[in-house]
mmCIF file of N, CA and C and ligand atoms in Angstrom:
data_model
loop_
_atom_site.group_PDB
_atom_site.id
_atom_site.type_symbol
_atom_site.label_atom_id
_atom_site.label_comp_id
_atom_site.label_asym_id
_atom_site.label_seq_id
_atom_site.Cartn_x
_atom_site.Cartn_y
_atom_site.Cartn_z
ATOM 1 N N MET A 479 0.839 -1.215 0.000
ATOM 2 C CA MET A 479 0.000 0.000 0.000
ATOM 3 C C MET A 479 0.862 1.248 0.000
ATOM 4 N N THR A 480 2.007 1.118 0.629
ATOM 5 C CA THR A 480 2.943 2.230 0.616
ATOM 6 C C THR A 480 3.314 2.606 -0.815
ATOM 7 N N LEU A 481 3.470 1.578 -1.653
ATOM 8 C CA LEU A 481 3.880 1.818 -3.030
ATOM 9 C C LEU A 481 2.926 2.760 -3.739
ATOM 10 N N GLN A 482 1.644 2.560 -3.544
ATOM 11 C CA GLN A 482 0.656 3.350 -4.279
ATOM 12 C C GLN A 482 0.668 4.808 -3.850
ATOM 13 N N ARG A 483 1.261 5.070 -2.685
ATOM 14 C CA ARG A 483 1.293 6.451 -2.226
ATOM 15 C C ARG A 483 2.599 7.164 -2.591
ATOM 16 N N ALA A 484 3.430 6.469 -3.364
ATOM 17 C CA ALA A 484 4.654 7.131 -3.809
ATOM 18 C C ALA A 484 4.298 8.354 -4.645
ATOM 19 N N PRO A 485 5.096 9.417 -4.559
ATOM 20 C CA PRO A 485 4.754 10.649 -5.262
ATOM 21 C C PRO A 485 4.755 10.483 -6.782
ATOM 22 N N HIS A 486 3.740 10.972 -7.395
ATOM 23 C CA HIS A 486 3.680 11.062 -8.863
ATOM 24 C C HIS A 486 3.378 12.531 -9.156
ATOM 25 N N ARG A 487 4.363 13.351 -8.916
ATOM 26 C CA ARG A 487 4.113 14.790 -8.982
ATOM 27 C C ARG A 487 4.026 15.297 -10.403
ATOM 28 N N ASN A 488 4.609 14.534 -11.305
ATOM 29 C CA ASN A 488 4.664 15.015 -12.680
ATOM 30 C C ASN A 488 4.444 13.820 -13.598
ATOM 31 N N ASP A 489 3.218 13.667 -14.097
ATOM 32 C CA ASP A 489 2.880 12.500 -14.901
ATOM 33 C C ASP A 489 3.733 12.408 -16.153
ATOM 34 N N GLU A 490 4.057 13.553 -16.728
ATOM 35 C CA GLU A 490 4.879 13.555 -17.933
ATOM 36 C C GLU A 490 6.260 12.979 -17.625
ATOM 37 N N LEU A 491 6.781 13.367 -16.465
ATOM 38 C CA LEU A 491 8.084 12.856 -16.046
ATOM 39 C C LEU A 491 8.030 11.347 -15.875
ATOM 40 N N VAL A 492 6.960 10.842 -15.267
ATOM 41 C CA VAL A 492 6.826 9.401 -15.071
ATOM 42 C C VAL A 492 6.781 8.703 -16.429
ATOM 43 N N GLU A 493 6.012 9.270 -17.365
ATOM 44 C CA GLU A 493 5.915 8.665 -18.705
ATOM 45 C C GLU A 493 7.268 8.607 -19.392
ATOM 46 N N ASP A 494 8.079 9.620 -19.156
ATOM 47 C CA ASP A 494 9.383 9.683 -19.813
ATOM 48 C C ASP A 494 10.471 8.950 -19.045
ATOM 49 N N CYS A 495 10.147 8.417 -17.903
ATOM 50 C CA CYS A 495 11.170 7.875 -17.005
ATOM 51 C C CYS A 495 11.706 6.539 -17.532
ATOM 52 N N ILE A 496 13.004 6.488 -17.757
ATOM 53 C CA ILE A 496 13.615 5.274 -18.305
ATOM 54 C C ILE A 496 13.450 4.092 -17.355
ATOM 55 N N PHE A 497 13.508 4.327 -16.050
ATOM 56 C CA PHE A 497 13.379 3.199 -15.123
ATOM 57 C C PHE A 497 11.921 2.739 -15.018
ATOM 58 N N CYS A 498 10.962 3.641 -15.145
ATOM 59 C CA CYS A 498 9.562 3.206 -15.234
ATOM 60 C C CYS A 498 9.371 2.340 -16.479
ATOM 61 N N LYS A 499 10.035 2.717 -17.563
ATOM 62 C CA LYS A 499 9.914 1.923 -18.798
ATOM 63 C C LYS A 499 10.527 0.542 -18.619
ATOM 64 N N ILE A 500 11.615 0.456 -17.876
ATOM 65 C CA ILE A 500 12.209 -0.859 -17.582
ATOM 66 C C ILE A 500 11.258 -1.660 -16.697
ATOM 67 N N VAL A 501 10.711 -1.009 -15.667
ATOM 68 C CA VAL A 501 9.749 -1.683 -14.783
ATOM 69 C C VAL A 501 8.575 -2.230 -15.593
ATOM 70 N N ASN A 502 8.106 -1.440 -16.562
ATOM 71 C CA ASN A 502 6.939 -1.821 -17.366
ATOM 72 C C ASN A 502 7.299 -2.682 -18.580
ATOM 73 N N LYS A 503 8.581 -3.042 -18.686
ATOM 74 C CA LYS A 503 9.086 -3.903 -19.769
ATOM 75 C C LYS A 503 8.914 -3.246 -21.142
ATOM 76 N N GLU A 504 8.903 -1.928 -21.151
ATOM 77 C CA GLU A 504 8.859 -1.196 -22.420
ATOM 78 C C GLU A 504 10.264 -0.988 -22.967
ATOM 79 N N VAL A 505 11.248 -1.093 -22.089
ATOM 80 C CA VAL A 505 12.659 -0.985 -22.460
ATOM 81 C C VAL A 505 13.357 -2.194 -21.844
ATOM 82 N N PRO A 506 14.189 -2.883 -22.626
ATOM 83 C CA PRO A 506 14.847 -4.071 -22.066
ATOM 84 C C PRO A 506 15.925 -3.717 -21.058
ATOM 85 N N ALA A 507 16.155 -4.620 -20.143
ATOM 86 C CA ALA A 507 17.247 -4.475 -19.184
ATOM 87 C C ALA A 507 17.670 -5.879 -18.776
ATOM 88 N N ASP A 508 18.865 -5.950 -18.239
ATOM 89 C CA ASP A 508 19.415 -7.234 -17.790
ATOM 90 C C ASP A 508 18.973 -7.440 -16.336
ATOM 91 N N ILE A 509 17.738 -7.908 -16.188
ATOM 92 C CA ILE A 509 17.112 -7.995 -14.861
ATOM 93 C C ILE A 509 17.656 -9.202 -14.101
ATOM 94 N N VAL A 510 18.090 -8.951 -12.869
ATOM 95 C CA VAL A 510 18.659 -10.030 -12.049
ATOM 96 C C VAL A 510 17.755 -10.396 -10.872
ATOM 97 N N PHE A 511 16.765 -9.568 -10.610
ATOM 98 C CA PHE A 511 15.808 -9.867 -9.531
ATOM 99 C C PHE A 511 14.542 -9.052 -9.785
ATOM 100 N N GLU A 512 13.403 -9.664 -9.435
ATOM 101 C CA GLU A 512 12.142 -8.924 -9.517
ATOM 102 C C GLU A 512 11.147 -9.524 -8.542
ATOM 103 N N ASP A 513 10.427 -8.664 -7.838
ATOM 104 C CA ASP A 513 9.253 -9.100 -7.072
ATOM 105 C C ASP A 513 8.169 -8.036 -7.250
ATOM 106 N N ASP A 514 7.158 -8.052 -6.396
ATOM 107 C CA ASP A 514 6.045 -7.110 -6.563
ATOM 108 C C ASP A 514 6.470 -5.663 -6.381
ATOM 109 N N GLU A 515 7.511 -5.465 -5.622
ATOM 110 C CA GLU A 515 7.879 -4.127 -5.163
ATOM 111 C C GLU A 515 9.141 -3.574 -5.804
ATOM 112 N N LEU A 516 10.079 -4.474 -6.121
ATOM 113 C CA LEU A 516 11.413 -4.060 -6.572
ATOM 114 C C LEU A 516 11.800 -4.762 -7.862
ATOM 115 N N VAL A 517 12.686 -4.108 -8.598
ATOM 116 C CA VAL A 517 13.370 -4.765 -9.704
ATOM 117 C C VAL A 517 14.847 -4.405 -9.569
ATOM 118 N N ALA A 518 15.712 -5.349 -9.927
ATOM 119 C CA ALA A 518 17.153 -5.082 -9.915
ATOM 120 C C ALA A 518 17.710 -5.503 -11.264
ATOM 121 N N PHE A 519 18.580 -4.659 -11.818
ATOM 122 C CA PHE A 519 19.160 -4.967 -13.129
ATOM 123 C C PHE A 519 20.575 -4.434 -13.192
ATOM 124 N N ASN A 520 21.361 -5.030 -14.085
ATOM 125 C CA ASN A 520 22.747 -4.601 -14.241
ATOM 126 C C ASN A 520 22.801 -3.211 -14.869
ATOM 127 N N ASP A 521 23.692 -2.392 -14.325
ATOM 128 C CA ASP A 521 23.862 -1.037 -14.861
ATOM 129 C C ASP A 521 24.392 -1.119 -16.293
ATOM 130 N N ILE A 522 23.860 -0.261 -17.155
ATOM 131 C CA ILE A 522 24.228 -0.271 -18.569
ATOM 132 C C ILE A 522 25.659 0.237 -18.776
ATOM 133 N N SER A 523 26.163 0.973 -17.810
ATOM 134 C CA SER A 523 27.517 1.525 -17.885
ATOM 135 C C SER A 523 28.242 1.220 -16.578
ATOM 136 N N PRO A 524 28.609 -0.053 -16.380
ATOM 137 C CA PRO A 524 29.102 -0.486 -15.070
ATOM 138 C C PRO A 524 30.398 0.214 -14.640
ATOM 139 N N GLN A 525 30.416 0.614 -13.392
ATOM 140 C CA GLN A 525 31.589 1.283 -12.825
ATOM 141 C C GLN A 525 32.442 0.315 -12.002
ATOM 142 N N ALA A 526 32.059 -0.947 -12.004
ATOM 143 C CA ALA A 526 32.781 -1.990 -11.269
ATOM 144 C C ALA A 526 32.360 -3.319 -11.890
ATOM 145 N N PRO A 527 33.124 -4.398 -11.626
ATOM 146 C CA PRO A 527 32.737 -5.705 -12.200
ATOM 147 C C PRO A 527 31.306 -6.098 -11.842
ATOM 148 N N ILE A 528 30.875 -5.743 -10.650
ATOM 149 C CA ILE A 528 29.473 -5.923 -10.269
ATOM 150 C C ILE A 528 28.881 -4.542 -10.052
ATOM 151 N N HIS A 529 27.868 -4.218 -10.836
ATOM 152 C CA HIS A 529 27.194 -2.921 -10.692
ATOM 153 C C HIS A 529 25.710 -3.146 -11.000
ATOM 154 N N VAL A 530 24.960 -3.288 -9.936
ATOM 155 C CA VAL A 530 23.532 -3.590 -10.036
ATOM 156 C C VAL A 530 22.756 -2.413 -9.456
ATOM 157 N N LEU A 531 21.619 -2.119 -10.063
ATOM 158 C CA LEU A 531 20.732 -1.073 -9.551
ATOM 159 C C LEU A 531 19.493 -1.737 -8.963
ATOM 160 N N VAL A 532 19.180 -1.390 -7.714
ATOM 161 C CA VAL A 532 17.978 -1.893 -7.054
ATOM 162 C C VAL A 532 16.955 -0.758 -7.082
ATOM 163 N N VAL A 533 15.827 -1.015 -7.728
ATOM 164 C CA VAL A 533 14.891 0.049 -8.100
ATOM 165 C C VAL A 533 13.476 -0.290 -7.614
ATOM 166 N N PRO A 534 12.828 0.614 -6.909
ATOM 167 C CA PRO A 534 11.420 0.375 -6.579
ATOM 168 C C PRO A 534 10.568 0.476 -7.836
ATOM 169 N N LYS A 535 9.542 -0.342 -7.919
ATOM 170 C CA LYS A 535 8.662 -0.260 -9.089
ATOM 171 C C LYS A 535 7.879 1.045 -9.111
ATOM 172 N N ALA A 536 7.556 1.571 -7.955
ATOM 173 C CA ALA A 536 6.867 2.861 -7.876
ATOM 174 C C ALA A 536 7.823 3.979 -8.266
ATOM 175 N N HIS A 537 7.308 4.949 -8.998
ATOM 176 C CA HIS A 537 8.140 6.092 -9.376
ATOM 177 C C HIS A 537 8.275 7.043 -8.198
ATOM 178 N N ILE A 538 9.472 7.139 -7.676
ATOM 179 C CA ILE A 538 9.823 8.114 -6.637
ATOM 180 C C ILE A 538 11.024 8.854 -7.203
ATOM 181 N N SER A 539 10.911 10.157 -7.363
ATOM 182 C CA SER A 539 11.924 10.878 -8.139
ATOM 183 C C SER A 539 13.280 10.936 -7.455
ATOM 184 N N THR A 540 13.282 11.344 -6.202
ATOM 185 C CA THR A 540 14.569 11.512 -5.508
ATOM 186 C C THR A 540 14.427 11.081 -4.055
ATOM 187 N N VAL A 541 15.548 10.989 -3.382
ATOM 188 C CA VAL A 541 15.543 10.679 -1.944
ATOM 189 C C VAL A 541 14.748 11.743 -1.182
ATOM 190 N N ASN A 542 14.720 12.960 -1.694
ATOM 191 C CA ASN A 542 13.965 14.028 -1.019
ATOM 192 C C ASN A 542 12.459 13.757 -0.992
ATOM 193 N N ASP A 543 11.993 12.875 -1.862
ATOM 194 C CA ASP A 543 10.564 12.545 -1.908
ATOM 195 C C ASP A 543 10.185 11.408 -0.959
ATOM 196 N N LEU A 544 11.174 10.846 -0.278
ATOM 197 C CA LEU A 544 10.880 9.769 0.668
ATOM 198 C C LEU A 544 10.334 10.334 1.969
ATOM 199 N N ASP A 545 9.456 9.573 2.588
ATOM 200 C CA ASP A 545 8.996 9.931 3.927
ATOM 201 C C ASP A 545 8.873 8.658 4.764
ATOM 202 N N GLU A 546 8.330 8.822 5.944
ATOM 203 C CA GLU A 546 8.252 7.697 6.884
ATOM 204 C C GLU A 546 7.561 6.486 6.260
ATOM 205 N N ASP A 547 6.592 6.730 5.397
ATOM 206 C CA ASP A 547 5.864 5.620 4.769
ATOM 207 C C ASP A 547 6.765 4.751 3.897
ATOM 208 N N HIS A 548 7.898 5.309 3.473
ATOM 209 C CA HIS A 548 8.806 4.563 2.605
ATOM 210 C C HIS A 548 9.907 3.832 3.378
ATOM 211 N N ALA A 549 9.861 3.915 4.693
ATOM 212 C CA ALA A 549 10.971 3.344 5.478
ATOM 213 C C ALA A 549 11.134 1.848 5.202
ATOM 214 N N GLY A 550 10.028 1.128 5.137
ATOM 215 C CA GLY A 550 10.108 -0.307 4.863
ATOM 216 C C GLY A 550 10.658 -0.578 3.479
ATOM 217 N N LEU A 551 10.198 0.181 2.507
ATOM 218 C CA LEU A 551 10.667 0.030 1.129
ATOM 219 C C LEU A 551 12.172 0.234 1.041
ATOM 220 N N VAL A 552 12.648 1.322 1.644
ATOM 221 C CA VAL A 552 14.084 1.609 1.575
ATOM 222 C C VAL A 552 14.879 0.519 2.294
ATOM 223 N N GLY A 553 14.348 0.042 3.407
ATOM 224 C CA GLY A 553 15.010 -1.056 4.109
ATOM 225 C C GLY A 553 15.098 -2.301 3.244
ATOM 226 N N ARG A 554 14.020 -2.586 2.534
ATOM 227 C CA ARG A 554 14.030 -3.776 1.672
ATOM 228 C C ARG A 554 14.947 -3.588 0.460
ATOM 229 N N MET A 555 15.118 -2.348 -0.007
ATOM 230 C CA MET A 555 16.101 -2.102 -1.073
ATOM 231 C C MET A 555 17.513 -2.474 -0.597
ATOM 232 N N VAL A 556 17.835 -2.059 0.627
ATOM 233 C CA VAL A 556 19.164 -2.378 1.172
ATOM 234 C C VAL A 556 19.304 -3.883 1.370
ATOM 235 N N LEU A 557 18.274 -4.511 1.909
ATOM 236 C CA LEU A 557 18.350 -5.959 2.129
ATOM 237 C C LEU A 557 18.435 -6.721 0.808
ATOM 238 N N ARG A 558 17.788 -6.214 -0.215
ATOM 239 C CA ARG A 558 17.893 -6.863 -1.532
ATOM 240 C C ARG A 558 19.318 -6.730 -2.065
ATOM 241 N N ALA A 559 19.899 -5.547 -1.907
ATOM 242 C CA ALA A 559 21.296 -5.367 -2.332
ATOM 243 C C ALA A 559 22.207 -6.318 -1.560
ATOM 244 N N GLN A 560 21.962 -6.457 -0.275
ATOM 245 C CA GLN A 560 22.749 -7.397 0.544
ATOM 246 C C GLN A 560 22.622 -8.821 -0.010
ATOM 247 N N ALA A 561 21.403 -9.233 -0.338
ATOM 248 C CA ALA A 561 21.181 -10.586 -0.856
ATOM 249 C C ALA A 561 21.855 -10.771 -2.212
ATOM 250 N N LEU A 562 21.804 -9.740 -3.054
ATOM 251 C CA LEU A 562 22.453 -9.835 -4.364
ATOM 252 C C LEU A 562 23.967 -9.908 -4.212
ATOM 253 N N ALA A 563 24.506 -9.159 -3.255
ATOM 254 C CA ALA A 563 25.952 -9.211 -2.992
ATOM 255 C C ALA A 563 26.338 -10.613 -2.526
ATOM 256 N N GLU A 564 25.520 -11.176 -1.670
ATOM 257 C CA GLU A 564 25.798 -12.529 -1.183
ATOM 258 C C GLU A 564 25.713 -13.532 -2.337
ATOM 259 N N ALA A 565 24.698 -13.361 -3.186
ATOM 260 C CA ALA A 565 24.536 -14.281 -4.324
ATOM 261 C C ALA A 565 25.730 -14.215 -5.270
ATOM 262 N N ARG A 566 26.347 -13.050 -5.354
ATOM 263 C CA ARG A 566 27.513 -12.887 -6.216
ATOM 264 C C ARG A 566 28.820 -13.213 -5.494
ATOM 265 N N GLY A 567 28.707 -13.550 -4.210
ATOM 266 C CA GLY A 567 29.875 -13.990 -3.453
ATOM 267 C C GLY A 567 30.811 -12.888 -3.014
ATOM 268 N N ILE A 568 30.313 -11.679 -2.874
ATOM 269 C CA ILE A 568 31.181 -10.563 -2.479
ATOM 270 C C ILE A 568 30.856 -10.027 -1.095
ATOM 271 N N GLU A 569 30.034 -10.757 -0.337
ATOM 272 C CA GLU A 569 29.628 -10.218 0.956
ATOM 273 C C GLU A 569 30.806 -10.104 1.919
ATOM 274 N N GLU A 570 31.749 -11.015 1.840
ATOM 275 C CA GLU A 570 32.882 -10.976 2.770
ATOM 276 C C GLU A 570 33.921 -9.955 2.341
ATOM 277 N N GLU A 571 34.263 -9.926 1.055
ATOM 278 C CA GLU A 571 35.271 -8.954 0.605
ATOM 279 C C GLU A 571 34.732 -7.534 0.701
ATOM 280 N N GLY A 572 33.447 -7.390 0.493
ATOM 281 C CA GLY A 572 32.822 -6.088 0.672
ATOM 282 C C GLY A 572 32.324 -5.471 -0.613
ATOM 283 N N TYR A 573 31.512 -4.461 -0.435
ATOM 284 C CA TYR A 573 30.864 -3.789 -1.571
ATOM 285 C C TYR A 573 30.411 -2.419 -1.119
ATOM 286 N N ARG A 574 29.927 -1.648 -2.069
ATOM 287 C CA ARG A 574 29.496 -0.266 -1.779
ATOM 288 C C ARG A 574 28.061 -0.092 -2.226
ATOM 289 N N LEU A 575 27.269 0.569 -1.395
ATOM 290 C CA LEU A 575 25.891 0.930 -1.737
ATOM 291 C C LEU A 575 25.810 2.447 -1.821
ATOM 292 N N ILE A 576 25.201 2.945 -2.896
ATOM 293 C CA ILE A 576 25.139 4.399 -3.122
ATOM 294 C C ILE A 576 23.729 4.796 -3.537
ATOM 295 N N LEU A 577 23.261 5.880 -2.950
ATOM 296 C CA LEU A 577 22.004 6.533 -3.348
ATOM 297 C C LEU A 577 22.345 7.983 -3.663
ATOM 298 N N ASN A 578 22.312 8.359 -4.908
ATOM 299 C CA ASN A 578 22.599 9.742 -5.280
ATOM 300 C C ASN A 578 21.316 10.569 -5.259
ATOM 301 N N CYS A 579 21.412 11.800 -4.784
ATOM 302 C CA CYS A 579 20.234 12.669 -4.725
ATOM 303 C C CYS A 579 20.473 13.990 -5.440
ATOM 304 N N ASN A 580 19.690 14.191 -6.490
ATOM 305 C CA ASN A 580 19.694 15.425 -7.281
ATOM 306 C C ASN A 580 21.044 15.648 -7.979
ATOM 307 N N ALA A 581 21.081 16.664 -8.813
ATOM 308 C CA ALA A 581 22.222 16.846 -9.706
ATOM 309 C C ALA A 581 23.533 16.984 -8.940
ATOM 310 N N GLY A 582 23.503 17.728 -7.847
ATOM 311 C CA GLY A 582 24.729 17.933 -7.075
ATOM 312 C C GLY A 582 25.251 16.655 -6.453
ATOM 313 N N GLY A 583 24.355 15.700 -6.241
ATOM 314 C CA GLY A 583 24.756 14.406 -5.697
ATOM 315 C C GLY A 583 25.106 13.396 -6.769
ATOM 316 N N GLY A 584 25.043 13.834 -8.025
ATOM 317 C CA GLY A 584 25.404 12.945 -9.127
ATOM 318 C C GLY A 584 24.251 12.142 -9.686
ATOM 319 N N GLN A 585 23.010 12.494 -9.292
ATOM 320 C CA GLN A 585 21.859 11.746 -9.813
ATOM 321 C C GLN A 585 21.574 12.154 -11.253
ATOM 322 N N THR A 586 21.452 11.166 -12.121
ATOM 323 C CA THR A 586 21.149 11.441 -13.533
ATOM 324 C C THR A 586 19.821 10.834 -13.962
ATOM 325 N N VAL A 587 19.355 9.811 -13.252
ATOM 326 C CA VAL A 587 18.042 9.216 -13.523
ATOM 327 C C VAL A 587 17.153 9.516 -12.322
ATOM 328 N N PHE A 588 16.060 10.231 -12.579
ATOM 329 C CA PHE A 588 15.241 10.740 -11.481
ATOM 330 C C PHE A 588 14.098 9.786 -11.147
ATOM 331 N N HIS A 589 14.518 8.600 -10.776
ATOM 332 C CA HIS A 589 13.675 7.525 -10.236
ATOM 333 C C HIS A 589 14.634 6.797 -9.301
ATOM 334 N N ILE A 590 14.369 6.855 -8.022
ATOM 335 C CA ILE A 590 15.405 6.433 -7.069
ATOM 336 C C ILE A 590 15.899 5.016 -7.344
ATOM 337 N N HIS A 591 17.150 4.806 -7.061
ATOM 338 C CA HIS A 591 17.808 3.516 -7.291
ATOM 339 C C HIS A 591 19.004 3.428 -6.372
ATOM 340 N N LEU A 592 19.218 2.228 -5.869
ATOM 341 C CA LEU A 592 20.361 1.955 -5.003
ATOM 342 C C LEU A 592 21.413 1.240 -5.832
ATOM 343 N N HIS A 593 22.595 1.844 -5.918
ATOM 344 C CA HIS A 593 23.699 1.208 -6.634
ATOM 345 C C HIS A 593 24.367 0.173 -5.723
ATOM 346 N N LEU A 594 24.572 -1.013 -6.240
ATOM 347 C CA LEU A 594 25.412 -2.030 -5.601
ATOM 348 C C LEU A 594 26.659 -2.168 -6.461
ATOM 349 N N LEU A 595 27.796 -1.819 -5.873
ATOM 350 C CA LEU A 595 29.071 -1.856 -6.598
ATOM 351 C C LEU A 595 30.014 -2.808 -5.879
ATOM 352 N N GLY A 596 30.675 -3.675 -6.638
ATOM 353 C CA GLY A 596 31.626 -4.579 -6.013
ATOM 354 C C GLY A 596 32.479 -5.283 -7.039
ATOM 355 N N GLY A 597 33.341 -6.135 -6.536
ATOM 356 C CA GLY A 597 34.217 -6.901 -7.411
ATOM 357 C C GLY A 597 35.544 -6.228 -7.674
ATOM 358 N N ARG A 598 35.736 -5.068 -7.089
ATOM 359 C CA ARG A 598 37.053 -4.402 -7.129
ATOM 360 C C ARG A 598 37.207 -3.596 -5.845
ATOM 361 N N GLN A 599 38.447 -3.171 -5.587
ATOM 362 C CA GLN A 599 38.673 -2.351 -4.391
ATOM 363 C C GLN A 599 38.074 -0.964 -4.590
ATOM 364 N N MET A 600 37.188 -0.564 -3.689
ATOM 365 C CA MET A 600 36.621 0.781 -3.745
ATOM 366 C C MET A 600 37.580 1.779 -3.111
ATOM 367 N N ARG A 601 37.638 2.942 -3.696
ATOM 368 C CA ARG A 601 38.514 4.006 -3.182
ATOM 369 C C ARG A 601 37.644 5.094 -2.565
ATOM 370 N N GLY A 602 38.278 6.182 -2.207
ATOM 371 C CA GLY A 602 37.538 7.296 -1.608
ATOM 372 C C GLY A 602 36.555 7.892 -2.588
ATOM 373 N N PHE A 603 35.680 8.715 -2.102
ATOM 374 C CA PHE A 603 34.698 9.371 -2.959
ATOM 375 C C PHE A 603 35.366 10.452 -3.774
ATOM 376 N N GLY A 604 34.913 10.616 -4.999
ATOM 377 C CA GLY A 604 35.478 11.671 -5.825
ATOM 378 C C GLY A 604 34.430 12.327 -6.658
HETATM 379 P P1 LIG B 96 22.603 7.996 -11.031
HETATM 380 O O1 LIG B 96 23.729 8.779 -11.642
HETATM 381 O O2 LIG B 96 22.788 7.702 -9.578
HETATM 382 O O3 LIG B 96 21.264 8.631 -11.329
HETATM 383 O O4 LIG B 96 22.648 6.573 -11.721
HETATM 384 C C1 LIG B 96 21.969 6.284 -12.897
HETATM 385 C C2 LIG B 96 22.544 5.003 -13.413
HETATM 386 O O5 LIG B 96 21.634 4.437 -14.316
HETATM 387 C C3 LIG B 96 23.878 5.178 -14.146
HETATM 388 O O6 LIG B 96 24.866 4.380 -13.512
HETATM 389 C C4 LIG B 96 23.551 4.709 -15.558
HETATM 390 O O7 LIG B 96 24.637 4.030 -16.163
HETATM 391 C C5 LIG B 96 22.362 3.804 -15.327
HETATM 392 N N1 LIG B 96 21.453 3.661 -16.453
HETATM 393 C C6 LIG B 96 20.930 4.637 -17.218
HETATM 394 N N2 LIG B 96 20.111 4.118 -18.150
HETATM 395 C C7 LIG B 96 20.121 2.771 -17.968
HETATM 396 C C8 LIG B 96 19.485 1.670 -18.608
HETATM 397 N N3 LIG B 96 18.668 1.857 -19.658
HETATM 398 N N4 LIG B 96 19.743 0.426 -18.151
HETATM 399 C C9 LIG B 96 20.569 0.231 -17.118
HETATM 400 N N5 LIG B 96 21.196 1.227 -16.456
HETATM 401 C C10 LIG B 96 20.985 2.475 -16.873
HETATM 402 ZN ZN1 LIG B 97 10.131 6.266 -12.929
#
């Protein structure tokens, strides 16, 4: 029920959203996990040997649009990333989870997504 209350502030934006199109199977993606709430797929421009995006099916533009009602969803995004890291065998060596917010934070797709990066040594932020 939380999903249905996700913000849809701009219908045109939702229609144009590349991740909504992936969720709706209008655009192909290399999907590695899917359930009622989330989809995860390999990043088209991987920044590490493992680079998966964990994406809610509901269109939520940025982290700024999250509220208390989304706490469970965000928790399950992290737990899904943890499970995917374990499935890929990198849970012990380690991995990085990133949520970028707005242009200054490096966000380029305005439908929230959690980056799972691993398979190489991560360095400092740049
Ligand atoms: P961000 O900069 O945090 O908004 O991350 C957006 C990510 O989405 C980038 O790492 C892109 O490479 C990735 N991306 C953009 N379009 C696609 C697509 N069609 N399929 C998979 N990944 C994509
Ligand atoms: Zn979207």
